[in-house]
PDB file of C-alpha atoms in Angstrom:
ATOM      1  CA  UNK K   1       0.000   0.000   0.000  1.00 75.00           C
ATOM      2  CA  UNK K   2       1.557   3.460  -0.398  1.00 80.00           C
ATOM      3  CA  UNK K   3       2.503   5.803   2.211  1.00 90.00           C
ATOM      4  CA  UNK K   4       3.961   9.171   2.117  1.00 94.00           C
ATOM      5  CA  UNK K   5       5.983  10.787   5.437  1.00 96.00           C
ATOM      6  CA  UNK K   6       6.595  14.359   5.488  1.00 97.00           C
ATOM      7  CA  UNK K   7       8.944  14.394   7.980  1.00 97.00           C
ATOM      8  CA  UNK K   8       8.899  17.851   9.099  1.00 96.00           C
ATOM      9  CA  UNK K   9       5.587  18.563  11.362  1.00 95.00           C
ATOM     10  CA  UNK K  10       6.215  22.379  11.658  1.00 97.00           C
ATOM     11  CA  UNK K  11       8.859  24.709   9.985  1.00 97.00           C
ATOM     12  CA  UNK K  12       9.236  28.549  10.050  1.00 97.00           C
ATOM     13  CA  UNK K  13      10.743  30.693   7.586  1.00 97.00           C
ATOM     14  CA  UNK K  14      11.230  34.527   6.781  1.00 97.00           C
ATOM     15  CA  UNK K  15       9.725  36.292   4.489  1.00 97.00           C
ATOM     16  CA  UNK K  16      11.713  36.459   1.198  1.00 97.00           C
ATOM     17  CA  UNK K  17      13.634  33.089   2.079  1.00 98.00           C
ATOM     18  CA  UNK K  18      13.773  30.026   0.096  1.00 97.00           C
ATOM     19  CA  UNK K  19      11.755  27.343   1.227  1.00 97.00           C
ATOM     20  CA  UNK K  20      12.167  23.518   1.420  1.00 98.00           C
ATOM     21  CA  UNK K  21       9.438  21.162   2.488  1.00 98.00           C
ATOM     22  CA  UNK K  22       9.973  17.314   2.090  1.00 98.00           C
ATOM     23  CA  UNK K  23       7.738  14.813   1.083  1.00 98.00           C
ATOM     24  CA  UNK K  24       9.317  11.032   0.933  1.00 97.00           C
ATOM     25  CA  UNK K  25       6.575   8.282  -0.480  1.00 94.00           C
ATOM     26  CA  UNK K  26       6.602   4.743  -0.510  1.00 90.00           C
ATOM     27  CA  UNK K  27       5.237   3.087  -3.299  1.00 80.00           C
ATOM     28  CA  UNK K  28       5.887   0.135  -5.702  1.00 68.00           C
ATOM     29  CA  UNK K  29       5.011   1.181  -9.570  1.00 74.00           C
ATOM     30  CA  UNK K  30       5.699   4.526 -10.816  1.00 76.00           C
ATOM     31  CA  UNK K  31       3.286   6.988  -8.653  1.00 86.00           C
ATOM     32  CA  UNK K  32       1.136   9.875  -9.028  1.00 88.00           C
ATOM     33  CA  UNK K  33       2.314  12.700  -6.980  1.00 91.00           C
ATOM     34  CA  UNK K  34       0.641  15.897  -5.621  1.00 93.00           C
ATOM     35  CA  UNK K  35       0.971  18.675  -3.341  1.00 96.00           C
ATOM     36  CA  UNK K  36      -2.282  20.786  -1.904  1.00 96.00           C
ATOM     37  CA  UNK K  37      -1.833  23.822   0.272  1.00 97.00           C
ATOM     38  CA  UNK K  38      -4.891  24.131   3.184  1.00 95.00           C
ATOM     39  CA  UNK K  39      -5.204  27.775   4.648  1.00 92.00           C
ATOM     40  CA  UNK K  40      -7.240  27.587   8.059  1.00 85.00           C
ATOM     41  CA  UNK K  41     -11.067  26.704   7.749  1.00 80.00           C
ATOM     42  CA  UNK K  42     -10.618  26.258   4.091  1.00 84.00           C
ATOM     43  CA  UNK K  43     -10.225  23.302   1.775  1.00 88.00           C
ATOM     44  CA  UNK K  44      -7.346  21.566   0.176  1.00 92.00           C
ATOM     45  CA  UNK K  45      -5.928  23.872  -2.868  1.00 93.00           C
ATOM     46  CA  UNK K  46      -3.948  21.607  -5.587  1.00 92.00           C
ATOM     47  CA  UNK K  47      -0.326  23.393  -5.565  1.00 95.00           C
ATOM     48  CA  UNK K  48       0.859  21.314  -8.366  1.00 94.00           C
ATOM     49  CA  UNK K  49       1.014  17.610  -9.342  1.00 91.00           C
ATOM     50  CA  UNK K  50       3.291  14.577 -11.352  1.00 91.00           C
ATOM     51  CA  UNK K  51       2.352  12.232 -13.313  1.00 86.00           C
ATOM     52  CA  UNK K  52       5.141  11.559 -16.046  1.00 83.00           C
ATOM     53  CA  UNK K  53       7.723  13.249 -18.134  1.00 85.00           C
ATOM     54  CA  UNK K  54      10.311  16.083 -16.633  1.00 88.00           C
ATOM     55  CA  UNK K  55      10.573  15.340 -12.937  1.00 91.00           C
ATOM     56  CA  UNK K  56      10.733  19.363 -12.254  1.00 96.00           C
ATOM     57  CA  UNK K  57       7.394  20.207 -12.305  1.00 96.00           C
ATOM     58  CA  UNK K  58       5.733  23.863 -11.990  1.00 96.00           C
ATOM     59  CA  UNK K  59       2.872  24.751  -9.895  1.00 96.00           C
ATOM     60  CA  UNK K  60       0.732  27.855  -9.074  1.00 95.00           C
ATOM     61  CA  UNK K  61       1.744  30.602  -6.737  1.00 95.00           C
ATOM     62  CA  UNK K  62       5.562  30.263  -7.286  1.00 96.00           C
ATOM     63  CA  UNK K  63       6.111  26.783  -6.233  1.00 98.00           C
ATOM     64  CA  UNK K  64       7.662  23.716  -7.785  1.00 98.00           C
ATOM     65  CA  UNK K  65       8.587  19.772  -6.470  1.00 98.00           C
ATOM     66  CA  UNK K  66      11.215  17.928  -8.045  1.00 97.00           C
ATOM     67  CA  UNK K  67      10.676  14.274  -8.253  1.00 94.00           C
ATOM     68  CA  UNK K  68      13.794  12.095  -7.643  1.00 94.00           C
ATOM     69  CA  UNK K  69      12.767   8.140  -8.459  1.00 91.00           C
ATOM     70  CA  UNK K  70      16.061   7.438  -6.527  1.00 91.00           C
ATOM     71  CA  UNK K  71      15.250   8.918  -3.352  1.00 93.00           C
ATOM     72  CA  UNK K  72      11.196   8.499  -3.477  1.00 93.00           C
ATOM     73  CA  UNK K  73      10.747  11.911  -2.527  1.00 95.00           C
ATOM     74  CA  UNK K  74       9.145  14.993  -4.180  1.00 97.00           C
ATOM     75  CA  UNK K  75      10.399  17.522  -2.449  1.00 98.00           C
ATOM     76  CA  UNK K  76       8.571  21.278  -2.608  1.00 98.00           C
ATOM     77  CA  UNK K  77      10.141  24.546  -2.814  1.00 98.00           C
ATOM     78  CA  UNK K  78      10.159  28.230  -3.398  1.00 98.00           C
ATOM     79  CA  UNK K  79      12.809  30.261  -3.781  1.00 97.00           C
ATOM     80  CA  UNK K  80      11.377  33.618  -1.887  1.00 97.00           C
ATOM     81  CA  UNK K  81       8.142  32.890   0.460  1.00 98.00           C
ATOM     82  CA  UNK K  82       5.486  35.617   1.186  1.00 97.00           C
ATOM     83  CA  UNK K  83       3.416  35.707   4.412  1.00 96.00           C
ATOM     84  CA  UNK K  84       0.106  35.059   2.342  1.00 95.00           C
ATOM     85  CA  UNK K  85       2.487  31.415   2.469  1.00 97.00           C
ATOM     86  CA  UNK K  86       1.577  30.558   5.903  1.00 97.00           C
ATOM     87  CA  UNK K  87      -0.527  27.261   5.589  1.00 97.00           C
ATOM     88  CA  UNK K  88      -0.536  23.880   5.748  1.00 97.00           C
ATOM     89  CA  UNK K  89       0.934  21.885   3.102  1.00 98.00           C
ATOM     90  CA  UNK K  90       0.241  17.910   1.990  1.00 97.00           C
ATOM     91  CA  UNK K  91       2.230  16.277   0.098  1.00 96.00           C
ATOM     92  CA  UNK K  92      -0.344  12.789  -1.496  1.00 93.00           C
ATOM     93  CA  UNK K  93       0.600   9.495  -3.493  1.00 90.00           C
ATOM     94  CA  UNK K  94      -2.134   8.233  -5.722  1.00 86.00           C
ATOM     95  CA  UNK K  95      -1.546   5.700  -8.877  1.00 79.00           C
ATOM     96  CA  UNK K  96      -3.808   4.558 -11.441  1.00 71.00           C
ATOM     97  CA  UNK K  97      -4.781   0.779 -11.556  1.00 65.00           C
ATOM     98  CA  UNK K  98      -8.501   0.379 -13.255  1.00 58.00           C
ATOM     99  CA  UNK K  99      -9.271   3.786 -12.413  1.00 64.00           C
ATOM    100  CA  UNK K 100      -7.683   6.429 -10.224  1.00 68.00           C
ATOM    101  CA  UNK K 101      -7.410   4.639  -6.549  1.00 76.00           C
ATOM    102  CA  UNK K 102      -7.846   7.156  -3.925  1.00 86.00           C
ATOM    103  CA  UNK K 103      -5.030   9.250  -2.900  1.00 89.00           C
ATOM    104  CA  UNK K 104      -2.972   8.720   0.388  1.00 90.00           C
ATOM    105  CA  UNK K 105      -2.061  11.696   1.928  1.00 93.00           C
ATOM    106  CA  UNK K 106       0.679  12.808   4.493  1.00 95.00           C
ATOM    107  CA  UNK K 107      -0.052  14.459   8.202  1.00 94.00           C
ATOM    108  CA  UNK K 108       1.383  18.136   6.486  1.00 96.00           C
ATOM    109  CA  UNK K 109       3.847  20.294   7.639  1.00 97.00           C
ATOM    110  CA  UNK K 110       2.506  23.538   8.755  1.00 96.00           C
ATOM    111  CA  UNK K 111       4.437  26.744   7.477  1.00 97.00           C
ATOM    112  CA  UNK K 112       4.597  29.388   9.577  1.00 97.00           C
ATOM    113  CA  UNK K 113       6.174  32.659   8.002  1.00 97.00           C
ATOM    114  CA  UNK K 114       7.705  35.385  10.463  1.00 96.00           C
ATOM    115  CA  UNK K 115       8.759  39.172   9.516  1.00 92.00           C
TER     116      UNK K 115
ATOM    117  CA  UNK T   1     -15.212  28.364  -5.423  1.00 78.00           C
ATOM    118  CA  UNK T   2     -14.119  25.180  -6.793  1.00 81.00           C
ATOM    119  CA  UNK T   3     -17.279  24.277  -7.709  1.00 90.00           C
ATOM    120  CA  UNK T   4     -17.303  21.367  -4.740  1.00 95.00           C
ATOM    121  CA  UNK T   5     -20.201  22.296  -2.319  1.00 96.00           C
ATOM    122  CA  UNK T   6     -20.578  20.791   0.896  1.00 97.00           C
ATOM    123  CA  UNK T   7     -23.381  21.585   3.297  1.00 97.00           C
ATOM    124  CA  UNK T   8     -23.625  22.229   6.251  1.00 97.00           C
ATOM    125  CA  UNK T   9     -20.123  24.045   6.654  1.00 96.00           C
ATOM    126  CA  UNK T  10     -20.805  22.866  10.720  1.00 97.00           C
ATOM    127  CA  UNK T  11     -22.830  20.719  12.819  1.00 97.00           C
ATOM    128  CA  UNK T  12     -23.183  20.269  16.325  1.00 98.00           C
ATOM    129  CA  UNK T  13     -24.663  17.415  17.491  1.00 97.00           C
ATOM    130  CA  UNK T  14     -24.615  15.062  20.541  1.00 98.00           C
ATOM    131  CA  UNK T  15     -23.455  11.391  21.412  1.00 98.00           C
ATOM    132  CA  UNK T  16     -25.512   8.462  20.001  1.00 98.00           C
ATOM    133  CA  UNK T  17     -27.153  10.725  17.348  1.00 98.00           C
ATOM    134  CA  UNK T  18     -26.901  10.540  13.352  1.00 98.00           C
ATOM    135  CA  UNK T  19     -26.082  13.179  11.329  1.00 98.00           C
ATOM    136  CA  UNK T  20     -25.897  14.083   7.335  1.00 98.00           C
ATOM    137  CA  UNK T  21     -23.358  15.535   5.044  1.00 98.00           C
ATOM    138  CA  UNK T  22     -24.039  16.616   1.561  1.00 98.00           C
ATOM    139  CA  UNK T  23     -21.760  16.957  -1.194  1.00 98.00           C
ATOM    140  CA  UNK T  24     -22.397  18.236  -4.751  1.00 97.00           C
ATOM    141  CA  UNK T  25     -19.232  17.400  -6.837  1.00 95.00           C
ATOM    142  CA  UNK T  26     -17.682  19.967  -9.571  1.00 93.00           C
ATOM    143  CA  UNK T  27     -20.313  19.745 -12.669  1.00 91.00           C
ATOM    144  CA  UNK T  28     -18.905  16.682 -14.935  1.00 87.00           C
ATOM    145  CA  UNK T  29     -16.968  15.369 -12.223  1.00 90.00           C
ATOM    146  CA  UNK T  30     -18.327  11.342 -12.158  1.00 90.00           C
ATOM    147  CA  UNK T  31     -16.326  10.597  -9.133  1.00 91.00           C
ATOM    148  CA  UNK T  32     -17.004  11.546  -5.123  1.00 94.00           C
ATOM    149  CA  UNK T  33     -14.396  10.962  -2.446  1.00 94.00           C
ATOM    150  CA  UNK T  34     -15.148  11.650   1.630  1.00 97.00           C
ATOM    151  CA  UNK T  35     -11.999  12.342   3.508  1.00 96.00           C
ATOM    152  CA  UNK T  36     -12.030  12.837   7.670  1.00 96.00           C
ATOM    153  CA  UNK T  37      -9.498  15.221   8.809  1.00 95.00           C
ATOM    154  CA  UNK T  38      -8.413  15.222  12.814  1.00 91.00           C
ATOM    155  CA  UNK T  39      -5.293  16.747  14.320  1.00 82.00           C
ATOM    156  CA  UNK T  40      -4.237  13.196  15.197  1.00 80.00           C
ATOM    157  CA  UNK T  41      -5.147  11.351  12.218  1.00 81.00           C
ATOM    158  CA  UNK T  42      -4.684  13.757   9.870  1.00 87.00           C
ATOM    159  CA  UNK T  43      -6.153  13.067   6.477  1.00 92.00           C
ATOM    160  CA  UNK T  44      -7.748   9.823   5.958  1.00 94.00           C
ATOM    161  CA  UNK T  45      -9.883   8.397   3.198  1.00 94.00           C
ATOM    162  CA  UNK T  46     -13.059   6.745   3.891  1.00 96.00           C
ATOM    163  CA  UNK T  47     -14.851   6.254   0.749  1.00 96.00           C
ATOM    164  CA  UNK T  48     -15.159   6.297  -3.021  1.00 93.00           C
ATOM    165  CA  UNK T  49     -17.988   6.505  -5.061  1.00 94.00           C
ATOM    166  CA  UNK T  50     -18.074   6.396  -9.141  1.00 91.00           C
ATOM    167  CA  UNK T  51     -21.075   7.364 -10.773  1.00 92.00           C
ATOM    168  CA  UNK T  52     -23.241   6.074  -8.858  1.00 94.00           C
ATOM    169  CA  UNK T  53     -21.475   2.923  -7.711  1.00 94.00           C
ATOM    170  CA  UNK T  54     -18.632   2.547  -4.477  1.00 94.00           C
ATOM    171  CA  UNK T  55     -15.468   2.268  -6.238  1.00 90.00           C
ATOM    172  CA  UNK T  56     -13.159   2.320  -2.897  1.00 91.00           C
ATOM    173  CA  UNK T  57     -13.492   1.846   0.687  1.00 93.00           C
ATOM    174  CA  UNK T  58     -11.078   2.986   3.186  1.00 92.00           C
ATOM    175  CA  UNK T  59     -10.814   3.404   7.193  1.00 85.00           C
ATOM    176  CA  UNK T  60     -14.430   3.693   7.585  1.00 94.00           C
ATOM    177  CA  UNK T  61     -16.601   2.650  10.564  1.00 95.00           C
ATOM    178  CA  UNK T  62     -19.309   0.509   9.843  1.00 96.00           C
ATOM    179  CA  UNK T  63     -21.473   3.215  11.754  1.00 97.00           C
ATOM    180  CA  UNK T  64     -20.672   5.416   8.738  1.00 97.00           C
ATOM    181  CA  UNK T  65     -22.347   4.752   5.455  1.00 97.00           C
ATOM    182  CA  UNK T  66     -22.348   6.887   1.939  1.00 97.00           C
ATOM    183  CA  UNK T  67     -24.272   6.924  -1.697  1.00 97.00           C
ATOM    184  CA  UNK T  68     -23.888   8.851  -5.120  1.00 97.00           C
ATOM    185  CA  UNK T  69     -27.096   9.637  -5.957  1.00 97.00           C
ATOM    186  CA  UNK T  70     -28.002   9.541  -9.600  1.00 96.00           C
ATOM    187  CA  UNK T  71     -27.414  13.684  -9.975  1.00 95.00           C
ATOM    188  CA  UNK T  72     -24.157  12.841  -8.432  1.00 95.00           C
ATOM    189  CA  UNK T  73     -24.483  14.091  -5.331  1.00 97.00           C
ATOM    190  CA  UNK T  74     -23.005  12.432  -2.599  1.00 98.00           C
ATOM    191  CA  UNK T  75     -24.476  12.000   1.320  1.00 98.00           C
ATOM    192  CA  UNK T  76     -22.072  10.313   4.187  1.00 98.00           C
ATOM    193  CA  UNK T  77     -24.353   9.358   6.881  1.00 98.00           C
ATOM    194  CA  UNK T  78     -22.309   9.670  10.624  1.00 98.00           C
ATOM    195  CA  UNK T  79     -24.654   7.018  13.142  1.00 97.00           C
ATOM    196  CA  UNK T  80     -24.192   6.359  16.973  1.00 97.00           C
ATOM    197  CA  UNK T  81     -21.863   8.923  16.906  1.00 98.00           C
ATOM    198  CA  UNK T  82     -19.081   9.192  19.472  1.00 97.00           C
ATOM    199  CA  UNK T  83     -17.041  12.077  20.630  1.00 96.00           C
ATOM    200  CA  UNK T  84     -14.025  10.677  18.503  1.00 95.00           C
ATOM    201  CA  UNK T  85     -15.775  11.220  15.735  1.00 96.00           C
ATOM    202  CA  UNK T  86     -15.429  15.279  15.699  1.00 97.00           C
ATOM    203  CA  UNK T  87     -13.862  16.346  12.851  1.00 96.00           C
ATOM    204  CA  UNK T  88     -13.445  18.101   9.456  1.00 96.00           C
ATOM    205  CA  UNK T  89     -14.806  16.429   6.684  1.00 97.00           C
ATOM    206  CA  UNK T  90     -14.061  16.673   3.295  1.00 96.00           C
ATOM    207  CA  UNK T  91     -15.746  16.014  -0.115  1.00 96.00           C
ATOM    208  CA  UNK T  92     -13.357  15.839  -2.786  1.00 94.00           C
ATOM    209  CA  UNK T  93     -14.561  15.465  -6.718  1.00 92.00           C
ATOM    210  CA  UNK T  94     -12.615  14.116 -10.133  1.00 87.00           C
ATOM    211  CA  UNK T  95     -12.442  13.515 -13.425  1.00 77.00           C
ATOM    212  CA  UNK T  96     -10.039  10.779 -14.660  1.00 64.00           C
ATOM    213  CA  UNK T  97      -6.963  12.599 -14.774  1.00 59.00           C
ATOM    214  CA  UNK T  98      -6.613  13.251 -11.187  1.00 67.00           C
ATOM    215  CA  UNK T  99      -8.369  16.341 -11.175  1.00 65.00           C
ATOM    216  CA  UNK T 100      -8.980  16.092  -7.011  1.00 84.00           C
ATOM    217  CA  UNK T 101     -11.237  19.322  -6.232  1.00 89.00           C
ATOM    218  CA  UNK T 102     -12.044  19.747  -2.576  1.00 92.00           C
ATOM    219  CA  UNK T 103     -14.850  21.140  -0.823  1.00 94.00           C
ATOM    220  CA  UNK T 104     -14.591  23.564   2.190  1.00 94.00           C
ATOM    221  CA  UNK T 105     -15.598  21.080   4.708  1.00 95.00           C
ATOM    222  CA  UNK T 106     -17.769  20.464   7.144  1.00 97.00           C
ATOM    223  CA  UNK T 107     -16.884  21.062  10.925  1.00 96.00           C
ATOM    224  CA  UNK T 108     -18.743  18.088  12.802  1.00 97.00           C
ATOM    225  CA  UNK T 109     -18.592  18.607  16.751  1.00 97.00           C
ATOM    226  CA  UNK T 110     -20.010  15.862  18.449  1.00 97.00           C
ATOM    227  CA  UNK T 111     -20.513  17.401  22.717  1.00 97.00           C
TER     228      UNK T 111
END
């Protein structure tokens, strides 16, 4: 069954530096992967997502993951964050056998973003 | 909006009673997912539901039960319900690429 661990439960940052937030999934076959962005009392925004093809992919809002096959992680970054940033962020595994099988999703790592 | 309605955006109910969420997926969206969201558990899938039919099933208590309707709508019926069982929960709609669109929630406090 797949998993994904986002190891980090909480990180903080300063406005205009880079961020890093991992995501490291377990999964035999080649997966679908995804990362959503929840702001409080809101629902799950879809940041960006991988199915094939370059393993650098673009998302909105200035973001972009890297998917390394080697490592099994898909990694999500920004190279200058914004306090409108602040959120919670889930990295999810999902694959495709007759259909799209539900996705698995991480416990987030909340992204708190100080002056 | 994304198109994903779920009513009511909170409930508050007590112990041993039963309790209904509505979902109305994104228009051409055939499939319906209900996620629960708690602190502790974080986000985990309970059920999936393919035009019309249950296409997945995941952690979910046989108190809880769901249908597609043949509009698409979605209902996930909370019975007997127990203090644990306060949460957020989520209605999530696709198409076949993927295309996961969320719903804002709905806040169920169980006192």
């Amino acid at each position: 069954a797949q998993s994904v661990t986002q190891p980090d439960i909480h990180i903080t940052v300063s406005e205009g530096a880079s961020l890093e937030l991992r995501c490291n999934y377990s999964y035999g076959a080649t997966p679908y992967l995804f990362w959503y962005v929840q702001s409080p009392g809101q629902g799950l925004q879809l940041l960006l997502k991988y199915f094939s093809g370059d393993t650098l992919v673009q998302g909105i809002k200035g973001f972009e993951a890297e998917f390394k096959r080697s490592q099994s992680s898909f990694n999500l970054r920004k190279p200058s964050v914004h306090w409108s940033d602040a959120a919670e962020y889930f990295c999810a595994v999902g694959t495709y056998v007759s259909g799209n099988t539900p996705l698995v999703f991480g416990k987030g790592t909340r992204l708190s973003v100080i002056a | 909006d994304s198109g994903v309605t779920q009513t009511p955006k909170h409930l508050i109910t007590a112990t041993g009673q039963r309790v209904t969420l509505r979902c109305s997926p994104r228009s051409g969206d055939l499939s319906v997912y209900w996620y629960q969201q708690s602190l502790d558990q974080g986000l985990q899938f309970l059920i999936q539901y393919y035009n019309g039919e249950e296409r997945a099933k995941g952690n979910i208590l046989e108190r809880f039960s769901a249908q597609q309707f043949p509009d698409l709508h979605s209902e996930l019926n909370l019975s007997s319900l127990e203090l644990g069982d306060s949460a957020l929960y989520f209605c999530a709609s696709s198409v076949v690429n993927y295309g996961y669109t969320f719903g804002s929630g709905t806040r169920l406090t169980v006192v």
